Amino acid sequence: MLGKKIFQRYEITKHLTNTNFCQIYLAKDGQITQKDMRVVKCLKQSLSPDLLPQAKHCLETEAQILKQLIHDQIAKLFDSGEDAGEFYLVRDYIEGRDLSETELKPGQRLKENRAIRLLQEILEIVKFVHKHKIVHCDINPSNLIRRASDKKLVLIDFGLAKPIASQGTNFNLVQPSVLGYAPHEQARGYAQFNTDIYAVGMIGMQALTGVSAKDIFIDPSQSKVAWPEGTKLSDKLKKIIESMVHPDPSDRCQSADEVLQELEKLTLPRRTRIKSFVERTMAGDPATVAQLVTGVVIGLVGVIFAFPSFITGIQQMSNPPKPEPTVSADNFKTYKNSQYGITIQHPQDWKAQEIGGIDGEVVKFVHQPSQANVVISVKPVPGDFKSLQEYTDKSVANIKNEFLDEKKQVKKYKIEEENGKALLAKREAFQVIYTGKDEKNKSLKMREIWNLKDKKAYIITYEAAADKYDEFSKVVDQMVDSFEN
């Protein structure tokens, strides 16, 4: 094949590799003056006559699929068809190295934050593929290339991919190119969207453990994937990964978007998650709408059980006490959390609600009936932030760029005051005060103050209705002054 021209345009220069059915070559594009290279796939000459129809069908299907999938992170199709009686597929050559040569080298473990980002990168591409009713069926590290020019991941090799509507085809799915990343239903010739989710989940396990998917133990009695001995990671991330690689497709995560939403909760601050949730709901995302409906039902049940307290609150509102600028020290109680190494004093009527570290939020103190609240969060600081100022610059930029309205014009959060000389636990801290709107378009005012210690960010967030903010501000000052970490 070396030196041969395909479609009188693509000159074969090098043999790259083989797959189940195909030989893959590197070729120079004769119609491009620059040194642009292409990848040429053709059927193996050694295939038996009974396999040729299935092999040709797979290659033709791959060409049809690539015509549909126009995406910056999917290799572009340039040509396909017969030339001199042979069927060829020509796609873009992605210069870079695949994940088995970069992030997923044997024995190399990624930190949780980096593993989460890798999963998010892959799932965003998978989400696009699934949107076009396509199942890839061969997602593995060698088919994910870290492009040299911009460091983005690119998904390649759709040789086993199939339209989800063609489950009744007579062509069975063949063995994936790399063992360990395909669930059992794929071997039986059946695939659905969460077949790809399983593969991504196995990549996640490999990233977190340093053990290749083919070497991760699977209980033969249950077909259940087992974590390698000594694996240490957060319960929340562990639960997400296990739901991705569940042996029963009906109990496995059903969509890439479902997993992305769960991973988002582990990495994004509360205000950003709210923004994302609202945007998905407005777009009519079925999973998000179902989540909203469930929340409304639970909320209604809560209202029913809280009705007596509601009546008491109405009575108190009819004869409200005059706001006190401060609260006597005798009326404070101490909250301690040894797991996170924090101590804070809070008014006795600000009820503490343990959050348990979900999304970094440890405890929330709520004042009834105003709903003013103070949240204490402890979050790991990304490794690329080396100082309080760097962390602050990024956090303030996030606030400034978040919560555009539906016309993407007016920012719903506006920074009112910055104070770089704040103190928290007698150490240098940063404070920012900003205003915005809640889901019911009511005005809110918020204050965040944070410091860094031992590669963790300790954050106190005070939130209240705009007309109640000043009423509790001095009380919050007392809480902030008492905080220790």
Short mmCIF file of C-alpha atoms in Angstrom, two decimals:
data_model
loop_
_atom_site.label_atom_id
_atom_site.label_comp_id
_atom_site.label_asym_id
_atom_site.label_seq_id
_atom_site.Cartn_x
_atom_site.Cartn_y
_atom_site.Cartn_z
CA MET A 1 0.00 0.00 0.00
CA LEU A 2 2.92 2.39 0.57
CA GLY A 3 3.00 4.99 -2.23
CA LYS A 4 -0.50 4.10 -3.44
CA LYS A 5 -2.94 6.96 -4.14
CA ILE A 6 -6.54 6.70 -3.00
CA PHE A 7 -9.19 8.65 -4.95
CA GLN A 8 -6.25 10.13 -6.89
CA ARG A 9 -5.61 12.37 -3.93
CA TYR A 10 -4.38 10.63 -0.75
CA GLU A 11 -0.90 9.09 -0.99
CA ILE A 12 -0.20 6.34 1.55
CA THR A 13 3.03 7.09 3.45
CA LYS A 14 2.97 4.83 6.53
CA HIS A 15 1.19 1.89 8.10
CA LEU A 16 -0.19 2.88 11.52
CA THR A 17 -2.10 -0.05 13.02
CA ASN A 18 -4.76 -2.70 12.49
CA THR A 19 -8.23 -3.20 13.98
CA ASN A 20 -10.52 -6.22 13.90
CA PHE A 21 -11.49 -5.65 10.29
CA CYS A 22 -9.31 -2.86 8.98
CA GLN A 23 -5.81 -1.75 8.16
CA ILE A 24 -5.07 1.88 9.00
CA TYR A 25 -2.56 4.05 7.18
CA LEU A 26 -1.20 7.59 7.26
CA ALA A 27 -1.57 9.49 4.01
CA LYS A 28 -0.58 12.84 2.57
CA ASP A 29 -3.40 14.95 1.09
CA GLY A 30 -2.33 15.89 -2.44
CA GLN A 31 -4.87 18.70 -2.72
CA ILE A 32 -3.47 20.58 0.27
CA THR A 33 -0.26 22.57 -0.17
CA GLN A 34 0.57 22.36 3.55
CA LYS A 35 1.74 19.20 5.28
CA ASP A 36 -1.76 18.12 6.28
CA MET A 37 -2.02 14.38 6.84
CA ARG A 38 -5.00 12.05 6.73
CA VAL A 39 -5.87 8.64 8.12
CA VAL A 40 -7.00 6.01 5.58
CA LYS A 41 -8.93 2.90 6.64
CA CYS A 42 -9.49 -0.06 4.37
CA LEU A 43 -10.61 -3.67 4.81
CA LYS A 44 -8.01 -6.32 5.54
CA GLN A 45 -7.22 -8.48 2.54
CA SER A 46 -7.02 -11.53 4.81
CA LEU A 47 -10.67 -11.44 5.89
CA SER A 48 -12.64 -14.61 5.26
CA PRO A 49 -15.55 -14.39 2.78
CA ASP A 50 -18.15 -14.84 5.52
CA LEU A 51 -16.73 -11.86 7.46
CA LEU A 52 -16.43 -9.48 4.51
CA PRO A 53 -20.12 -8.38 4.49
CA GLN A 54 -20.03 -7.52 8.21
CA ALA A 55 -16.68 -5.75 7.88
CA LYS A 56 -17.80 -3.67 4.91
CA HIS A 57 -21.06 -2.83 6.69
CA CYS A 58 -19.10 -1.55 9.72
CA LEU A 59 -16.84 0.63 7.57
CA GLU A 60 -19.78 2.04 5.59
CA THR A 61 -21.68 2.69 8.83
CA GLU A 62 -18.65 4.48 10.29
CA ALA A 63 -18.52 6.77 7.25
CA GLN A 64 -22.23 7.57 7.53
CA ILE A 65 -21.90 8.27 11.24
CA LEU A 66 -18.91 10.61 10.80
CA LYS A 67 -20.90 12.59 8.23
CA GLN A 68 -23.44 13.33 10.99
CA LEU A 69 -21.00 14.06 13.80
CA ILE A 70 -19.59 17.49 12.99
CA HIS A 71 -17.71 18.41 16.14
CA ASP A 72 -14.35 19.96 16.93
CA GLN A 73 -13.45 17.01 19.17
CA ILE A 74 -14.40 14.24 16.72
CA ALA A 75 -12.11 13.38 13.81
CA LYS A 76 -13.53 14.89 10.60
CA LEU A 77 -14.50 12.69 7.64
CA PHE A 78 -12.94 13.76 4.33
CA ASP A 79 -13.82 10.96 1.91
CA SER A 80 -15.36 7.50 1.70
CA GLY A 81 -16.36 5.10 -1.01
CA GLU A 82 -14.95 2.55 -3.43
CA ASP A 83 -11.77 2.95 -5.45
CA ALA A 84 -10.62 0.13 -7.74
CA GLY A 85 -13.11 -2.22 -6.11
CA GLU A 86 -11.98 -1.51 -2.53
CA PHE A 87 -13.90 0.53 0.09
CA TYR A 88 -11.94 3.31 1.83
CA LEU A 89 -12.61 5.79 4.59
CA VAL A 90 -10.47 8.92 4.91
CA ARG A 91 -10.56 11.05 8.04
CA ASP A 92 -8.50 13.80 9.63
CA TYR A 93 -5.22 12.89 11.31
CA ILE A 94 -5.10 14.10 14.92
CA GLU A 95 -1.59 15.01 15.96
CA GLY A 96 -1.10 14.18 19.61
CA ARG A 97 -0.92 11.27 22.04
CA ASP A 98 -3.72 9.07 23.32
CA LEU A 99 -4.66 8.82 27.01
CA SER A 100 -2.69 5.61 27.52
CA GLU A 101 0.44 7.67 26.78
CA THR A 102 -0.52 10.74 28.83
CA GLU A 103 -2.94 10.80 31.79
CA LEU A 104 -3.48 7.02 31.97
CA LYS A 105 0.03 5.61 31.90
CA PRO A 106 0.31 2.22 33.69
CA GLY A 107 0.58 2.70 37.44
CA GLN A 108 -0.18 6.42 37.29
CA ARG A 109 -2.99 7.70 39.52
CA LEU A 110 -4.78 11.00 39.09
CA LYS A 111 -5.96 13.12 41.99
CA GLU A 112 -9.74 13.24 42.36
CA ASN A 113 -10.17 16.75 40.94
CA ARG A 114 -8.09 15.89 37.88
CA ALA A 115 -9.94 12.58 37.38
CA ILE A 116 -13.27 14.40 37.60
CA ARG A 117 -12.16 16.92 34.97
CA LEU A 118 -11.05 14.07 32.69
CA LEU A 119 -14.42 12.34 33.04
CA GLN A 120 -16.21 15.61 32.30
CA GLU A 121 -14.13 16.13 29.15
CA ILE A 122 -14.97 12.67 27.84
CA LEU A 123 -18.64 12.82 28.79
CA GLU A 124 -19.18 16.14 27.00
CA ILE A 125 -18.10 14.45 23.75
CA VAL A 126 -20.16 11.35 24.51
CA LYS A 127 -23.18 13.54 25.22
CA PHE A 128 -22.87 15.04 21.73
CA VAL A 129 -22.55 11.59 20.13
CA HIS A 130 -25.60 10.29 21.98
CA LYS A 131 -27.59 13.38 21.02
CA HIS A 132 -27.28 12.11 17.43
CA LYS A 133 -28.60 8.66 18.50
CA ILE A 134 -25.20 7.01 18.09
CA VAL A 135 -23.48 4.55 20.46
CA HIS A 136 -19.69 4.48 20.08
CA CYS A 137 -19.17 0.98 21.58
CA ASP A 138 -15.36 1.26 21.70
CA ILE A 139 -14.47 4.06 24.12
CA ASN A 140 -11.07 3.35 25.65
CA PRO A 141 -7.86 5.32 26.33
CA SER A 142 -6.34 4.52 22.92
CA ASN A 143 -9.34 6.06 21.15
CA LEU A 144 -9.08 9.35 23.03
CA ILE A 145 -6.27 11.57 21.76
CA ARG A 146 -4.97 14.62 23.59
CA ARG A 147 -4.55 16.99 20.63
CA ALA A 148 -1.14 18.66 20.62
CA SER A 149 -2.33 22.03 19.27
CA ASP A 150 -4.86 22.89 22.00
CA LYS A 151 -4.69 19.98 24.52
CA LYS A 152 -8.34 19.08 23.89
CA LEU A 153 -9.48 15.46 23.83
CA VAL A 154 -10.56 14.06 20.46
CA LEU A 155 -12.63 10.89 20.13
CA ILE A 156 -11.65 8.64 17.20
CA ASP A 157 -12.42 5.23 15.68
CA PHE A 158 -16.16 4.82 15.19
CA GLY A 159 -15.62 1.41 13.59
CA LEU A 160 -17.93 -0.34 16.07
CA ALA A 161 -20.38 2.54 16.44
CA LYS A 162 -23.99 2.04 15.52
CA PRO A 163 -27.19 4.08 15.34
CA ILE A 164 -29.29 3.28 18.40
CA ALA A 165 -32.34 2.71 16.17
CA SER A 166 -30.66 -0.22 14.41
CA GLN A 167 -30.78 -2.67 17.33
CA GLY A 168 -32.49 -5.19 15.05
CA THR A 169 -29.60 -5.42 12.59
CA ASN A 170 -28.29 -8.87 11.66
CA PHE A 171 -24.70 -7.74 12.21
CA ASN A 172 -23.58 -8.54 15.72
CA LEU A 173 -21.22 -6.29 17.59
CA VAL A 174 -17.65 -7.56 17.47
CA GLN A 175 -15.09 -7.67 20.26
CA PRO A 176 -13.99 -4.13 21.27
CA SER A 177 -10.45 -3.17 20.32
CA VAL A 178 -9.25 -3.10 23.97
CA LEU A 179 -10.54 -5.52 26.60
CA GLY A 180 -12.01 -4.34 29.89
CA TYR A 181 -14.04 -1.32 28.79
CA ALA A 182 -17.16 -3.03 27.38
CA PRO A 183 -20.05 -4.29 29.55
CA HIS A 184 -21.50 -7.76 29.16
CA GLU A 185 -24.54 -6.68 27.14
CA GLN A 186 -22.25 -5.47 24.34
CA ALA A 187 -20.76 -8.96 23.94
CA ARG A 188 -24.29 -10.27 23.47
CA GLY A 189 -24.85 -7.94 20.52
CA TYR A 190 -26.92 -5.43 22.45
CA ALA A 191 -25.89 -1.84 23.13
CA GLN A 192 -27.59 1.26 24.43
CA PHE A 193 -26.43 4.71 25.47
CA ASN A 194 -25.20 3.65 28.89
CA THR A 195 -23.01 1.01 27.25
CA ASP A 196 -20.68 3.95 26.58
CA ILE A 197 -21.22 5.22 30.14
CA TYR A 198 -19.79 1.92 31.43
CA ALA A 199 -16.66 2.43 29.31
CA VAL A 200 -16.17 5.97 30.63
CA GLY A 201 -16.69 4.71 34.18
CA MET A 202 -13.93 2.12 33.70
CA ILE A 203 -11.65 4.89 32.46
CA GLY A 204 -12.51 6.75 35.68
CA MET A 205 -11.57 3.71 37.78
CA GLN A 206 -8.30 3.39 35.90
CA ALA A 207 -7.54 7.08 36.40
CA LEU A 208 -8.14 6.86 40.16
CA THR A 209 -6.36 3.54 40.78
CA GLY A 210 -3.60 3.33 38.18
CA VAL A 211 -4.86 -0.16 37.26
CA SER A 212 -5.79 -0.88 33.64
CA ALA A 213 -9.45 -1.77 33.09
CA LYS A 214 -8.53 -5.26 31.84
CA ASP A 215 -6.77 -5.93 35.15
CA ILE A 216 -9.57 -4.69 37.43
CA PHE A 217 -11.27 -7.66 39.08
CA ILE A 218 -14.85 -8.48 38.15
CA ASP A 219 -16.82 -10.79 40.43
CA PRO A 220 -17.88 -13.63 38.08
CA SER A 221 -20.99 -14.42 40.12
CA GLN A 222 -22.38 -10.89 39.85
CA SER A 223 -20.37 -9.42 36.95
CA LYS A 224 -19.70 -6.59 39.40
CA VAL A 225 -16.57 -4.47 39.15
CA ALA A 226 -14.46 -4.42 42.34
CA TRP A 227 -12.18 -1.59 43.39
CA PRO A 228 -8.52 -2.59 43.66
CA GLU A 229 -7.39 -3.07 47.25
CA GLY A 230 -6.19 0.12 48.92
CA THR A 231 -8.24 2.50 46.75
CA LYS A 232 -9.01 5.71 48.65
CA LEU A 233 -11.44 8.30 47.35
CA SER A 234 -14.46 10.27 48.50
CA ASP A 235 -17.70 8.36 49.03
CA LYS A 236 -19.56 10.67 46.67
CA LEU A 237 -17.21 10.13 43.72
CA LYS A 238 -17.03 6.40 44.46
CA LYS A 239 -20.82 6.18 44.31
CA ILE A 240 -20.91 7.98 40.95
CA ILE A 241 -18.28 5.70 39.40
CA GLU A 242 -20.00 2.57 40.72
CA SER A 243 -23.30 3.71 39.21
CA MET A 244 -21.51 4.13 35.86
CA VAL A 245 -20.12 0.57 35.85
CA HIS A 246 -23.10 -1.26 37.33
CA PRO A 247 -23.46 -4.65 35.56
CA ASP A 248 -27.21 -4.24 35.10
CA PRO A 249 -27.94 -1.61 32.41
CA SER A 250 -31.26 -0.75 34.07
CA ASP A 251 -29.44 0.17 37.32
CA ARG A 252 -26.59 1.95 35.57
CA CYS A 253 -26.53 5.71 34.95
CA GLN A 254 -28.78 6.24 31.95
CA SER A 255 -27.15 9.22 30.23
CA ALA A 256 -23.97 11.25 29.96
CA ASP A 257 -25.88 14.33 31.11
CA GLU A 258 -26.99 12.54 34.29
CA VAL A 259 -23.37 11.77 35.20
CA LEU A 260 -22.23 15.30 34.28
CA GLN A 261 -24.80 16.77 36.64
CA GLU A 262 -23.58 14.55 39.49
CA LEU A 263 -19.93 15.42 38.83
CA GLU A 264 -20.86 19.09 38.63
CA LYS A 265 -22.09 18.94 42.23
CA LEU A 266 -18.61 17.87 43.34
CA THR A 267 -16.75 20.73 41.70
CA LEU A 268 -18.89 23.84 41.29
CA PRO A 269 -19.84 26.41 43.94
CA ARG A 270 -23.51 26.56 44.91
CA ARG A 271 -24.33 29.70 42.91
CA THR A 272 -22.93 28.16 39.70
CA ARG A 273 -24.87 24.91 40.22
CA ILE A 274 -28.09 26.89 40.63
CA LYS A 275 -27.38 28.72 37.37
CA SER A 276 -26.74 25.45 35.54
CA PHE A 277 -29.89 23.86 36.99
CA VAL A 278 -32.07 26.81 35.94
CA GLU A 279 -30.61 26.82 32.42
CA ARG A 280 -31.24 23.08 31.98
CA THR A 281 -34.79 23.41 33.31
CA MET A 282 -35.56 26.29 30.92
CA ALA A 283 -34.16 24.20 28.06
CA GLY A 284 -36.60 21.40 28.95
CA ASP A 285 -33.98 18.80 29.91
CA PRO A 286 -36.10 15.77 31.00
CA ALA A 287 -33.83 14.68 33.89
CA THR A 288 -33.65 18.19 35.30
CA VAL A 289 -37.39 18.77 34.96
CA ALA A 290 -38.03 15.47 36.77
CA GLN A 291 -35.62 16.57 39.50
CA LEU A 292 -37.50 19.87 39.82
CA VAL A 293 -40.89 18.12 40.06
CA THR A 294 -39.53 15.77 42.74
CA GLY A 295 -38.20 18.76 44.67
CA VAL A 296 -41.56 20.51 44.46
CA VAL A 297 -43.39 17.42 45.76
CA ILE A 298 -40.95 17.04 48.65
CA GLY A 299 -41.28 20.74 49.35
CA LEU A 300 -45.08 20.50 49.52
CA VAL A 301 -44.84 17.60 51.95
CA GLY A 302 -42.45 19.67 54.03
CA VAL A 303 -44.90 22.57 54.03
CA ILE A 304 -47.68 20.33 55.32
CA PHE A 305 -45.58 19.07 58.23
CA ALA A 306 -44.24 22.55 58.94
CA PHE A 307 -47.67 24.19 58.95
CA PRO A 308 -47.85 24.68 62.76
CA SER A 309 -44.48 26.46 62.70
CA PHE A 310 -45.73 28.48 59.76
CA ILE A 311 -48.72 29.72 61.81
CA THR A 312 -46.39 30.62 64.67
CA GLY A 313 -44.21 32.52 62.23
CA ILE A 314 -47.22 34.46 60.91
CA GLN A 315 -48.15 35.41 64.46
CA GLN A 316 -44.62 36.61 65.14
CA MET A 317 -44.60 38.60 61.92
CA SER A 318 -47.81 40.35 62.92
CA ASN A 319 -46.04 41.72 65.99
CA PRO A 320 -42.34 41.65 65.09
CA PRO A 321 -39.72 42.54 67.67
CA LYS A 322 -37.42 45.42 67.02
CA PRO A 323 -34.22 44.29 65.31
CA GLU A 324 -31.25 44.04 67.62
CA PRO A 325 -27.91 45.23 66.22
CA THR A 326 -26.01 42.55 68.14
CA VAL A 327 -26.73 39.46 70.18
CA SER A 328 -25.48 38.99 73.70
CA ALA A 329 -22.65 36.50 74.07
CA ASP A 330 -24.88 34.59 76.49
CA ASN A 331 -27.22 33.83 73.63
CA PHE A 332 -24.51 32.20 71.49
CA LYS A 333 -23.64 28.53 71.39
CA THR A 334 -20.53 26.88 69.98
CA TYR A 335 -20.47 24.61 66.93
CA LYS A 336 -17.42 22.36 66.48
CA ASN A 337 -16.56 19.97 63.67
CA SER A 338 -13.34 18.05 64.33
CA GLN A 339 -13.43 16.37 60.92
CA TYR A 340 -12.97 19.71 59.18
CA GLY A 341 -11.14 21.40 62.05
CA ILE A 342 -13.56 24.31 62.42
CA THR A 343 -15.20 26.07 65.36
CA ILE A 344 -17.74 28.90 65.24
CA GLN A 345 -20.19 30.53 67.62
CA HIS A 346 -23.74 31.18 66.45
CA PRO A 347 -26.96 32.60 67.95
CA GLN A 348 -29.09 29.91 69.54
CA ASP A 349 -32.05 30.77 67.31
CA TRP A 350 -29.94 30.22 64.15
CA LYS A 351 -30.48 26.49 63.76
CA ALA A 352 -27.47 24.45 62.62
CA GLN A 353 -28.10 22.06 59.72
CA GLU A 354 -25.32 19.53 59.14
CA ILE A 355 -24.59 19.17 55.42
CA GLY A 356 -21.79 16.66 55.80
CA GLY A 357 -19.30 18.05 53.31
CA ILE A 358 -21.53 17.72 50.25
CA ASP A 359 -20.03 19.96 47.56
CA GLY A 360 -17.70 21.34 50.23
CA GLU A 361 -20.52 22.74 52.39
CA VAL A 362 -20.15 21.55 55.99
CA VAL A 363 -22.87 23.31 58.01
CA LYS A 364 -25.62 25.86 57.47
CA PHE A 365 -27.04 28.18 60.16
CA VAL A 366 -30.57 29.37 59.35
CA HIS A 367 -32.54 32.17 61.02
CA GLN A 368 -36.32 31.66 61.12
CA PRO A 369 -38.51 33.05 59.70
CA SER A 370 -36.34 35.44 57.66
CA GLN A 371 -34.38 32.54 56.05
CA ALA A 372 -31.17 34.53 56.38
CA ASN A 373 -28.39 31.99 56.55
CA VAL A 374 -24.66 31.47 57.01
CA VAL A 375 -22.93 28.53 55.29
CA ILE A 376 -19.47 27.24 56.20
CA SER A 377 -17.64 25.48 53.35
CA VAL A 378 -14.27 23.72 53.21
CA LYS A 379 -12.98 23.00 49.72
CA PRO A 380 -9.68 21.70 48.34
CA VAL A 381 -7.66 24.36 46.54
CA PRO A 382 -6.71 23.35 42.97
CA GLY A 383 -3.01 22.71 42.61
CA ASP A 384 -2.52 25.53 40.12
CA PHE A 385 -3.46 28.16 42.76
CA LYS A 386 -0.36 29.04 44.76
CA SER A 387 -1.61 32.02 46.78
CA LEU A 388 -4.69 33.62 48.29
CA GLN A 389 -4.56 36.30 45.62
CA GLU A 390 -4.65 33.78 42.76
CA TYR A 391 -7.56 31.93 44.35
CA THR A 392 -9.33 35.24 44.95
CA ASP A 393 -8.83 36.50 41.40
CA LYS A 394 -10.45 33.35 40.03
CA SER A 395 -13.34 33.38 42.52
CA VAL A 396 -14.15 37.05 41.90
CA ALA A 397 -13.97 36.51 38.15
CA ASN A 398 -16.47 33.66 38.50
CA ILE A 399 -18.90 35.91 40.38
CA LYS A 400 -18.53 38.69 37.82
CA ASN A 401 -19.20 36.33 34.91
CA GLU A 402 -22.05 34.32 36.38
CA PHE A 403 -25.81 34.47 36.22
CA LEU A 404 -26.58 36.25 32.97
CA ASP A 405 -30.29 36.63 32.41
CA GLU A 406 -32.12 34.62 29.74
CA LYS A 407 -31.12 37.18 27.09
CA LYS A 408 -27.48 36.78 28.14
CA GLN A 409 -27.20 40.52 28.62
CA VAL A 410 -27.80 41.60 32.22
CA LYS A 411 -25.73 39.97 34.91
CA LYS A 412 -27.92 38.86 37.80
CA TYR A 413 -25.05 39.08 40.28
CA LYS A 414 -23.30 42.39 40.76
CA ILE A 415 -20.31 42.94 43.01
CA GLU A 416 -20.94 45.85 45.34
CA GLU A 417 -17.83 45.83 47.51
CA GLU A 418 -14.44 44.16 47.68
CA ASN A 419 -12.17 44.25 50.69
CA GLY A 420 -8.81 42.58 50.26
CA LYS A 421 -7.78 43.36 53.86
CA ALA A 422 -10.36 41.18 55.60
CA LEU A 423 -9.42 38.80 58.41
CA LEU A 424 -10.71 35.32 59.13
CA ALA A 425 -9.41 33.24 62.05
CA LYS A 426 -6.80 35.98 62.57
CA ARG A 427 -5.30 35.32 59.14
CA GLU A 428 -5.36 37.26 55.90
CA ALA A 429 -8.62 36.73 54.06
CA PHE A 430 -10.64 38.20 51.23
CA GLN A 431 -14.20 39.51 51.35
CA VAL A 432 -16.69 40.28 48.62
CA ILE A 433 -20.27 41.57 48.84
CA TYR A 434 -22.63 41.15 45.91
CA THR A 435 -26.32 41.45 45.08
CA GLY A 436 -28.60 39.42 42.86
CA LYS A 437 -32.00 37.80 42.36
CA ASP A 438 -33.37 34.46 43.44
CA GLU A 439 -35.58 32.18 41.31
CA LYS A 440 -38.65 34.25 42.31
CA ASN A 441 -36.90 37.47 41.27
CA LYS A 442 -36.58 38.65 44.86
CA SER A 443 -33.54 40.77 45.69
CA LEU A 444 -30.74 39.07 47.60
CA LYS A 445 -27.56 40.35 49.15
CA MET A 446 -24.60 38.10 49.85
CA ARG A 447 -21.25 38.30 51.54
CA GLU A 448 -18.41 35.81 51.15
CA ILE A 449 -15.18 35.75 53.07
CA TRP A 450 -12.44 33.15 52.64
CA ASN A 451 -8.93 32.26 53.68
CA LEU A 452 -6.55 29.45 52.76
CA LYS A 453 -4.88 26.91 55.01
CA ASP A 454 -3.18 23.61 54.23
CA LYS A 455 -4.31 23.66 50.57
CA LYS A 456 -7.95 24.17 51.58
CA ALA A 457 -10.24 27.16 51.21
CA TYR A 458 -12.40 28.00 54.25
CA ILE A 459 -15.42 30.01 53.10
CA ILE A 460 -18.18 31.74 55.09
CA THR A 461 -21.18 32.77 52.97
CA TYR A 462 -23.88 35.03 54.43
CA GLU A 463 -27.09 35.35 52.40
CA ALA A 464 -30.24 37.31 53.17
CA ALA A 465 -33.07 39.17 51.49
CA ALA A 466 -31.77 42.60 50.52
CA ASP A 467 -34.11 44.37 52.95
CA LYS A 468 -32.99 42.09 55.82
CA TYR A 469 -29.24 42.08 55.13
CA ASP A 470 -28.30 45.01 57.39
CA GLU A 471 -30.54 43.74 60.19
CA PHE A 472 -28.35 40.66 60.69
CA SER A 473 -25.04 42.01 59.46
CA LYS A 474 -23.60 42.72 62.91
CA VAL A 475 -24.67 39.32 64.17
CA VAL A 476 -22.83 37.75 61.25
CA ASP A 477 -19.79 39.89 62.10
CA GLN A 478 -19.78 38.28 65.55
CA MET A 479 -19.98 34.83 64.00
CA VAL A 480 -17.12 35.62 61.61
CA ASP A 481 -14.99 36.99 64.46
CA SER A 482 -15.50 33.78 66.44
CA PHE A 483 -14.54 31.46 63.57
CA GLU A 484 -11.45 29.28 64.02
CA ASN A 485 -9.81 26.85 61.60
#
